[in-house]
mmCIF file of C-alpha atoms and ligand atoms in Angstrom:
data_model
loop_
_atom_site.group_PDB
_atom_site.id
_atom_site.type_symbol
_atom_site.label_atom_id
_atom_site.label_comp_id
_atom_site.label_asym_id
_atom_site.label_seq_id
_atom_site.Cartn_x
_atom_site.Cartn_y
_atom_site.Cartn_z
ATOM 1 C CA MET T 1 21.511 15.886 1.874
ATOM 2 C CA LYS T 2 18.735 17.416 3.941
ATOM 3 C CA ILE T 3 16.370 15.817 6.396
ATOM 4 C CA GLU T 4 13.144 17.319 7.611
ATOM 5 C CA ILE T 5 10.807 15.764 10.185
ATOM 6 C CA LEU T 6 7.243 15.829 8.891
ATOM 7 C CA GLU T 7 5.563 13.952 11.697
ATOM 8 C CA LYS T 8 6.750 12.409 14.931
ATOM 9 C CA ASN T 9 5.160 10.687 17.888
ATOM 10 C CA ASP T 10 6.004 7.774 20.203
ATOM 11 C CA THR T 11 5.717 5.094 17.530
ATOM 12 C CA ASN T 12 5.713 6.941 14.196
ATOM 13 C CA LEU T 13 8.295 8.957 12.372
ATOM 14 C CA ARG T 14 7.866 10.484 8.935
ATOM 15 C CA VAL T 15 10.820 12.286 7.418
ATOM 16 C CA ALA T 16 11.521 13.975 4.118
ATOM 17 C CA ILE T 17 14.982 13.086 2.836
ATOM 18 C CA ARG T 18 16.239 15.384 0.095
ATOM 19 C CA ASP T 19 19.214 15.026 -2.263
ATOM 20 C CA ALA T 20 19.580 11.315 -1.573
ATOM 21 C CA ASP T 21 19.283 8.315 -3.853
ATOM 22 C CA VAL T 22 17.444 4.994 -3.876
ATOM 23 C CA PRO T 23 20.384 2.743 -2.855
ATOM 24 C CA LEU T 24 21.027 4.814 0.273
ATOM 25 C CA VAL T 25 17.398 5.108 1.389
ATOM 26 C CA ASN T 26 16.780 1.449 0.616
ATOM 27 C CA ALA T 27 19.888 0.370 2.548
ATOM 28 C CA LEU T 28 18.602 2.281 5.589
ATOM 29 C CA ARG T 29 15.182 0.675 5.196
ATOM 30 C CA ARG T 30 16.601 -2.820 5.017
ATOM 31 C CA ILE T 31 18.932 -2.281 7.976
ATOM 32 C CA ALA T 32 16.039 -0.901 10.074
ATOM 33 C CA LEU T 33 14.007 -4.019 9.283
ATOM 34 C CA ALA T 34 16.649 -6.684 9.568
ATOM 35 C CA GLU T 35 19.634 -5.475 11.553
ATOM 36 C CA VAL T 36 18.749 -2.946 14.238
ATOM 37 C CA PRO T 37 18.726 -5.090 17.387
ATOM 38 C CA CYS T 38 15.963 -5.267 19.961
ATOM 39 C CA MET T 39 14.921 -7.492 22.863
ATOM 40 C CA ALA T 40 12.666 -10.521 22.566
ATOM 41 C CA ILE T 41 12.052 -13.627 24.624
ATOM 42 C CA ASP T 42 14.176 -16.430 23.210
ATOM 43 C CA GLU T 43 14.006 -19.194 25.783
ATOM 44 C CA VAL T 44 11.234 -20.325 28.101
ATOM 45 C CA VAL T 45 11.461 -22.745 30.995
ATOM 46 C CA MET T 46 8.013 -24.161 31.743
ATOM 47 C CA ILE T 47 7.538 -24.871 35.402
ATOM 48 C CA GLU T 48 3.858 -25.713 35.219
ATOM 49 C CA ASN T 49 1.457 -25.720 32.302
ATOM 50 C CA SER T 50 -1.947 -27.272 32.836
ATOM 51 C CA SER T 51 -3.567 -25.182 30.080
ATOM 52 C CA ILE T 52 -4.749 -26.709 26.809
ATOM 53 C CA LEU T 53 -1.960 -25.055 24.783
ATOM 54 C CA GLN T 54 1.347 -26.817 24.259
ATOM 55 C CA ASP T 55 4.498 -25.300 25.765
ATOM 56 C CA GLU T 56 5.850 -24.460 22.291
ATOM 57 C CA ILE T 57 2.817 -22.404 21.318
ATOM 58 C CA ILE T 58 2.980 -20.406 24.528
ATOM 59 C CA ALA T 59 6.723 -19.870 24.024
ATOM 60 C CA HIS T 60 6.050 -18.674 20.478
ATOM 61 C CA ARG T 61 3.418 -16.218 21.707
ATOM 62 C CA LEU T 62 5.791 -14.914 24.363
ATOM 63 C CA GLY T 63 8.559 -14.503 21.776
ATOM 64 C CA LEU T 64 6.330 -12.328 19.623
ATOM 65 C CA THR T 65 5.358 -10.068 22.531
ATOM 66 C CA PRO T 66 7.257 -6.799 21.886
ATOM 67 C CA LEU T 67 9.505 -5.817 24.793
ATOM 68 C CA ARG T 68 10.714 -2.285 25.477
ATOM 69 C CA THR T 69 14.434 -2.372 24.741
ATOM 70 C CA ASP T 70 17.248 -0.698 26.629
ATOM 71 C CA LEU T 71 19.869 -0.843 23.873
ATOM 72 C CA ASP T 72 22.601 0.865 25.887
ATOM 73 C CA ALA T 73 22.386 -1.441 28.886
ATOM 74 C CA TYR T 74 22.715 -4.832 27.185
ATOM 75 C CA ASN T 75 25.212 -6.616 24.959
ATOM 76 C CA ALA T 76 24.300 -8.840 22.069
ATOM 77 C CA PRO T 77 24.946 -12.414 23.335
ATOM 78 C CA GLU T 78 27.516 -13.039 20.581
ATOM 79 C CA ASP T 79 29.516 -9.942 21.648
ATOM 80 C CA CYS T 80 29.129 -10.416 25.396
ATOM 81 C CA GLN T 81 32.214 -11.133 27.490
ATOM 82 C CA CYS T 82 30.502 -14.070 29.165
ATOM 83 C CA GLN T 83 30.419 -16.131 25.941
ATOM 84 C CA SER T 84 28.027 -18.404 27.786
ATOM 85 C CA GLU T 85 25.219 -20.346 26.214
ATOM 86 C CA PHE T 86 22.958 -19.304 29.085
ATOM 87 C CA GLY T 87 23.900 -15.633 29.065
ATOM 88 C CA CYS T 88 24.667 -13.310 31.948
ATOM 89 C CA PRO T 89 23.035 -10.206 33.476
ATOM 90 C CA SER T 90 24.699 -8.087 30.746
ATOM 91 C CA CYS T 91 23.130 -9.969 27.858
ATOM 92 C CA ARG T 92 19.945 -11.508 29.243
ATOM 93 C CA VAL T 93 16.797 -10.395 31.041
ATOM 94 C CA THR T 94 14.757 -12.837 33.102
ATOM 95 C CA LEU T 95 10.983 -12.549 33.080
ATOM 96 C CA THR T 96 8.505 -14.625 35.031
ATOM 97 C CA LEU T 97 4.837 -15.411 34.706
ATOM 98 C CA ASP T 98 2.740 -17.088 37.370
ATOM 99 C CA ALA T 99 -0.946 -17.164 36.545
ATOM 100 C CA GLU T 100 -3.815 -19.271 37.749
ATOM 101 C CA ALA T 101 -7.542 -19.230 37.029
ATOM 102 C CA LYS T 102 -9.011 -19.536 40.509
ATOM 103 C CA GLU T 103 -12.511 -18.163 40.002
ATOM 104 C CA GLY T 104 -13.296 -19.288 36.448
ATOM 105 C CA THR T 105 -12.122 -18.907 32.855
ATOM 106 C CA ARG T 106 -9.877 -15.906 32.371
ATOM 107 C CA THR T 107 -7.379 -14.438 29.945
ATOM 108 C CA VAL T 108 -3.785 -13.960 30.972
ATOM 109 C CA TYR T 109 -2.383 -10.703 29.554
ATOM 110 C CA SER T 110 1.177 -9.518 28.967
ATOM 111 C CA GLY T 111 0.791 -7.132 31.923
ATOM 112 C CA GLU T 112 1.158 -10.109 34.253
ATOM 113 C CA ILE T 113 4.694 -10.821 33.060
ATOM 114 C CA ILE T 114 7.168 -9.663 35.701
ATOM 115 C CA SER T 115 10.585 -8.532 34.507
ATOM 116 C CA GLU T 116 13.757 -8.301 36.588
ATOM 117 C CA ASN T 117 14.475 -4.993 34.802
ATOM 118 C CA PRO T 118 11.612 -2.465 34.913
ATOM 119 C CA GLU T 119 13.012 -0.939 31.684
ATOM 120 C CA VAL T 120 12.517 -4.180 29.759
ATOM 121 C CA VAL T 121 8.790 -4.938 29.943
ATOM 122 C CA PRO T 122 6.082 -5.706 27.379
ATOM 123 C CA VAL T 123 5.219 -2.634 25.280
ATOM 124 C CA SER T 124 1.539 -3.114 26.088
ATOM 125 C CA ASP T 125 -0.131 -4.669 29.118
ATOM 126 C CA LYS T 126 -3.058 -5.837 27.047
ATOM 127 C CA ILE T 127 -1.576 -8.497 24.775
ATOM 128 C CA PRO T 128 -3.444 -11.786 25.429
ATOM 129 C CA ILE T 129 -1.015 -14.632 26.122
ATOM 130 C CA ILE T 130 -3.408 -17.455 26.916
ATOM 131 C CA LYS T 131 -6.901 -18.248 28.162
ATOM 132 C CA LEU T 132 -7.076 -20.428 31.258
ATOM 133 C CA ALA T 133 -10.095 -22.441 32.368
ATOM 134 C CA LYS T 134 -10.902 -22.839 36.049
ATOM 135 C CA ASN T 135 -8.050 -24.404 38.074
ATOM 136 C CA GLN T 136 -5.632 -24.323 35.128
ATOM 137 C CA LYS T 137 -2.227 -22.888 35.861
ATOM 138 C CA LEU T 138 0.708 -21.455 33.935
ATOM 139 C CA LYS T 139 4.039 -20.849 35.595
ATOM 140 C CA LEU T 140 7.193 -20.138 33.636
ATOM 141 C CA GLU T 141 10.516 -18.353 33.489
ATOM 142 C CA ALA T 142 11.519 -16.665 30.238
ATOM 143 C CA TYR T 143 14.805 -15.226 29.026
ATOM 144 C CA ALA T 144 14.947 -12.288 26.644
ATOM 145 C CA ARG T 145 17.989 -11.254 24.692
ATOM 146 C CA LEU T 146 19.012 -8.902 21.915
ATOM 147 C CA GLY T 147 18.669 -10.206 18.387
ATOM 148 C CA ARG T 148 18.148 -9.092 14.811
ATOM 149 C CA GLY T 149 15.184 -9.256 12.475
ATOM 150 C CA LYS T 150 17.158 -11.267 9.912
ATOM 151 C CA THR T 151 17.276 -14.150 12.406
ATOM 152 C CA HIS T 152 13.622 -14.007 13.430
ATOM 153 C CA ALA T 153 10.830 -11.480 12.896
ATOM 154 C CA LYS T 154 10.336 -11.201 16.680
ATOM 155 C CA TRP T 155 13.537 -9.128 16.727
ATOM 156 C CA GLN T 156 12.266 -6.671 14.145
ATOM 157 C CA PRO T 157 11.934 -3.259 15.840
ATOM 158 C CA VAL T 158 9.605 -1.840 13.181
ATOM 159 C CA SER T 159 6.243 -2.957 11.873
ATOM 160 C CA VAL T 160 6.554 -0.630 8.870
ATOM 161 C CA CYS T 161 9.627 0.913 7.331
ATOM 162 C CA ALA T 162 8.983 2.179 3.833
ATOM 163 C CA TYR T 163 9.789 5.091 1.559
ATOM 164 C CA LYS T 164 8.210 6.712 -1.442
ATOM 165 C CA TYR T 165 9.245 9.398 -3.873
ATOM 166 C CA TYR T 166 8.417 12.969 -2.970
ATOM 167 C CA PRO T 167 5.413 13.879 -5.144
ATOM 168 C CA LYS T 168 5.339 16.899 -7.413
ATOM 169 C CA ILE T 169 1.944 18.054 -8.667
ATOM 170 C CA THR T 170 1.407 20.720 -11.290
ATOM 171 C CA THR T 171 -2.187 21.903 -11.307
ATOM 172 C CA PRO T 172 -3.802 23.583 -14.339
ATOM 173 C CA THR T 173 -3.176 27.328 -14.272
ATOM 174 C CA GLU T 174 -6.673 28.046 -15.562
ATOM 175 C CA LYS T 175 -10.100 26.585 -15.075
ATOM 176 C CA CYS T 176 -9.987 23.323 -17.031
ATOM 177 C CA GLY T 177 -13.638 22.219 -17.004
ATOM 178 C CA ASP T 178 -16.506 21.452 -14.689
ATOM 179 C CA CYS T 179 -15.990 17.740 -14.113
ATOM 180 C CA SER T 180 -13.850 17.561 -10.894
ATOM 181 C CA LYS T 181 -13.293 13.880 -11.763
ATOM 182 C CA CYS T 182 -9.654 14.059 -10.670
ATOM 183 C CA VAL T 183 -10.659 15.410 -7.260
ATOM 184 C CA ASP T 184 -13.333 12.756 -6.686
ATOM 185 C CA ILE T 185 -11.318 9.727 -7.761
ATOM 186 C CA CYS T 186 -8.306 10.351 -5.510
ATOM 187 C CA PRO T 187 -8.440 7.828 -2.624
ATOM 188 C CA LYS T 188 -6.151 10.010 -0.523
ATOM 189 C CA LYS T 189 -8.083 13.252 -1.145
ATOM 190 C CA VAL T 190 -4.948 14.999 -2.370
ATOM 191 C CA LEU T 191 -6.780 17.454 -4.612
ATOM 192 C CA THR T 192 -9.526 19.970 -4.037
ATOM 193 C CA ILE T 193 -11.378 22.659 -5.977
ATOM 194 C CA LYS T 194 -10.418 26.181 -5.009
ATOM 195 C CA ASP T 195 -11.745 29.249 -6.833
ATOM 196 C CA GLU T 196 -13.176 26.893 -9.491
ATOM 197 C CA LYS T 197 -9.691 25.533 -10.153
ATOM 198 C CA VAL T 198 -8.047 22.246 -9.213
ATOM 199 C CA ASP T 199 -5.723 22.804 -6.270
ATOM 200 C CA VAL T 200 -3.507 20.654 -4.063
ATOM 201 C CA ARG T 201 -4.966 20.010 -0.612
ATOM 202 C CA ASP T 202 -2.447 17.525 0.816
ATOM 203 C CA LEU T 203 0.652 17.029 -1.349
ATOM 204 C CA LEU T 204 2.387 14.518 0.929
ATOM 205 C CA ALA T 205 -0.604 12.175 0.927
ATOM 206 C CA CYS T 206 -0.124 11.531 -2.809
ATOM 207 C CA ASN T 207 1.073 7.980 -3.487
ATOM 208 C CA LEU T 208 1.576 8.598 -7.216
ATOM 209 C CA CYS T 209 -1.197 6.207 -8.265
ATOM 210 C CA MET T 210 -1.987 8.457 -11.268
ATOM 211 C CA ASP T 211 -5.721 7.713 -11.043
ATOM 212 C CA CYS T 212 -6.443 11.463 -11.243
ATOM 213 C CA MET T 213 -4.576 11.842 -14.538
ATOM 214 C CA GLU T 214 -6.333 8.815 -15.995
ATOM 215 C CA ALA T 215 -9.730 10.088 -14.850
ATOM 216 C CA CYS T 216 -9.249 13.408 -16.628
ATOM 217 C CA PRO T 217 -11.356 13.562 -19.817
ATOM 218 C CA GLN T 218 -8.815 15.874 -21.442
ATOM 219 C CA LYS T 219 -5.888 14.147 -23.151
ATOM 220 C CA PRO T 220 -3.193 15.141 -22.432
ATOM 221 C CA SER T 221 -4.349 16.035 -18.959
ATOM 222 C CA PRO T 222 -3.635 19.610 -17.825
ATOM 223 C CA LEU T 223 -2.938 18.103 -14.407
ATOM 224 C CA GLU T 224 0.564 16.732 -14.066
ATOM 225 C CA ILE T 225 1.766 14.266 -11.451
ATOM 226 C CA GLU T 226 5.496 13.684 -11.193
ATOM 227 C CA TRP T 227 8.029 12.871 -8.518
ATOM 228 C CA GLU T 228 11.313 14.357 -7.385
ATOM 229 C CA LYS T 229 14.008 11.876 -8.397
ATOM 230 C CA ASN T 230 16.255 12.519 -5.420
ATOM 231 C CA ASP T 231 13.724 13.323 -2.713
ATOM 232 C CA PHE T 232 11.966 10.746 -0.561
ATOM 233 C CA ILE T 233 9.462 10.433 2.229
ATOM 234 C CA MET T 234 10.349 7.740 4.718
ATOM 235 C CA ASN T 235 7.867 6.274 7.147
ATOM 236 C CA ILE T 236 9.043 4.373 10.201
ATOM 237 C CA GLU T 237 6.496 2.757 12.462
ATOM 238 C CA SER T 238 8.036 1.196 15.543
ATOM 239 C CA THR T 239 6.449 -1.750 17.345
ATOM 240 C CA GLY T 240 7.131 0.253 20.509
ATOM 241 C CA VAL T 241 10.344 -1.562 21.422
ATOM 242 C CA LEU T 242 12.477 1.440 20.466
ATOM 243 C CA PRO T 243 11.548 5.041 19.621
ATOM 244 C CA PRO T 244 11.385 5.308 15.798
ATOM 245 C CA GLU T 245 14.089 8.007 15.705
ATOM 246 C CA ARG T 246 16.406 5.651 17.582
ATOM 247 C CA VAL T 247 15.753 2.951 14.954
ATOM 248 C CA LEU T 248 16.786 5.379 12.213
ATOM 249 C CA LYS T 249 19.879 6.507 14.138
ATOM 250 C CA GLU T 250 20.946 2.905 14.795
ATOM 251 C CA ALA T 251 20.390 2.058 11.118
ATOM 252 C CA THR T 252 22.690 4.898 10.004
ATOM 253 C CA LYS T 253 25.279 3.857 12.578
ATOM 254 C CA LEU T 254 25.196 0.243 11.355
ATOM 255 C CA LEU T 255 25.449 1.303 7.719
ATOM 256 C CA GLY T 256 28.501 3.426 8.569
ATOM 257 C CA LYS T 257 30.077 0.515 10.431
ATOM 258 C CA GLN T 258 29.459 -1.900 7.576
ATOM 259 C CA LEU T 259 30.957 0.519 5.046
ATOM 260 C CA ASN T 260 34.042 1.019 7.244
ATOM 261 C CA GLU T 261 34.497 -2.741 7.478
ATOM 262 C CA PHE T 262 34.149 -3.018 3.720
ATOM 263 C CA GLU T 263 36.702 -0.262 3.205
ATOM 264 C CA GLU T 264 39.184 -2.017 5.499
ATOM 265 C CA LEU T 265 38.734 -5.292 3.612
ATOM 266 C CA VAL T 266 39.223 -3.617 0.234
ATOM 267 C CA LYS T 267 42.360 -1.874 1.499
ATOM 268 C CA ALA T 268 43.758 -5.124 2.898
ATOM 269 C CA GLU T 269 43.102 -6.997 -0.362
ATOM 270 C CA ILE T 270 44.504 -4.361 -2.693
ATOM 271 C CA LYS T 271 47.762 -3.748 -0.799
HETATM 272 ZN ZN1 ZN F 301 26.652 -12.236 28.738
#
């Protein structure tokens, strides 16, 4: 198997995976979505809430605020030595919010949440939590912990994790006509006209919709769109809680762990 990074920034990772198969790539996708842990607020103690929103709605909004996760510094509550319902400093982060609208109506943003650990803070300072009218107040203490997307979507470290087949486009070797219908119809602008011939402009943008082949007046079309059966392009878009490459690494680690467990169970049963 070969892996090549096509694109990478703080929240996006696009990799080409060659010589793999669907079950493997799909297992990684599902683990990234549902099993790679990240931090989210799970419990809120309301000290004062004179806003018009109920405590539960505010707690729900806080839960869905993505928090930067320090995976190496915290234990999952179920694996923590404390085994306490309330958690301990190794499995829980305390955050506080104390906001008041003194002058007039104002919006309280995620940037006002204060965390006991500067590494575990909201991904963005500009997420609106609530709007307070004059003299309304919101004071609370919140507890974040590690969890998994299969329990609740707030613990999902990725907003997108998807793969597609690696496209393979065979363009006509000679000038095929004057229509350029295939070039014009493509929503992703994959094709172009070069030296009066159809040429590929951006191969990786192709999503195999086949509109170009259907638009071609010639049947069969001299343009051929196929895909490589064992090559994939995987797109991972992180919510910002973890770098996307870390999500992929954790997913492979978890898959390995699950397979080892499975192997042990099979061995124990068959003995
Ligand atoms: Zn603990």
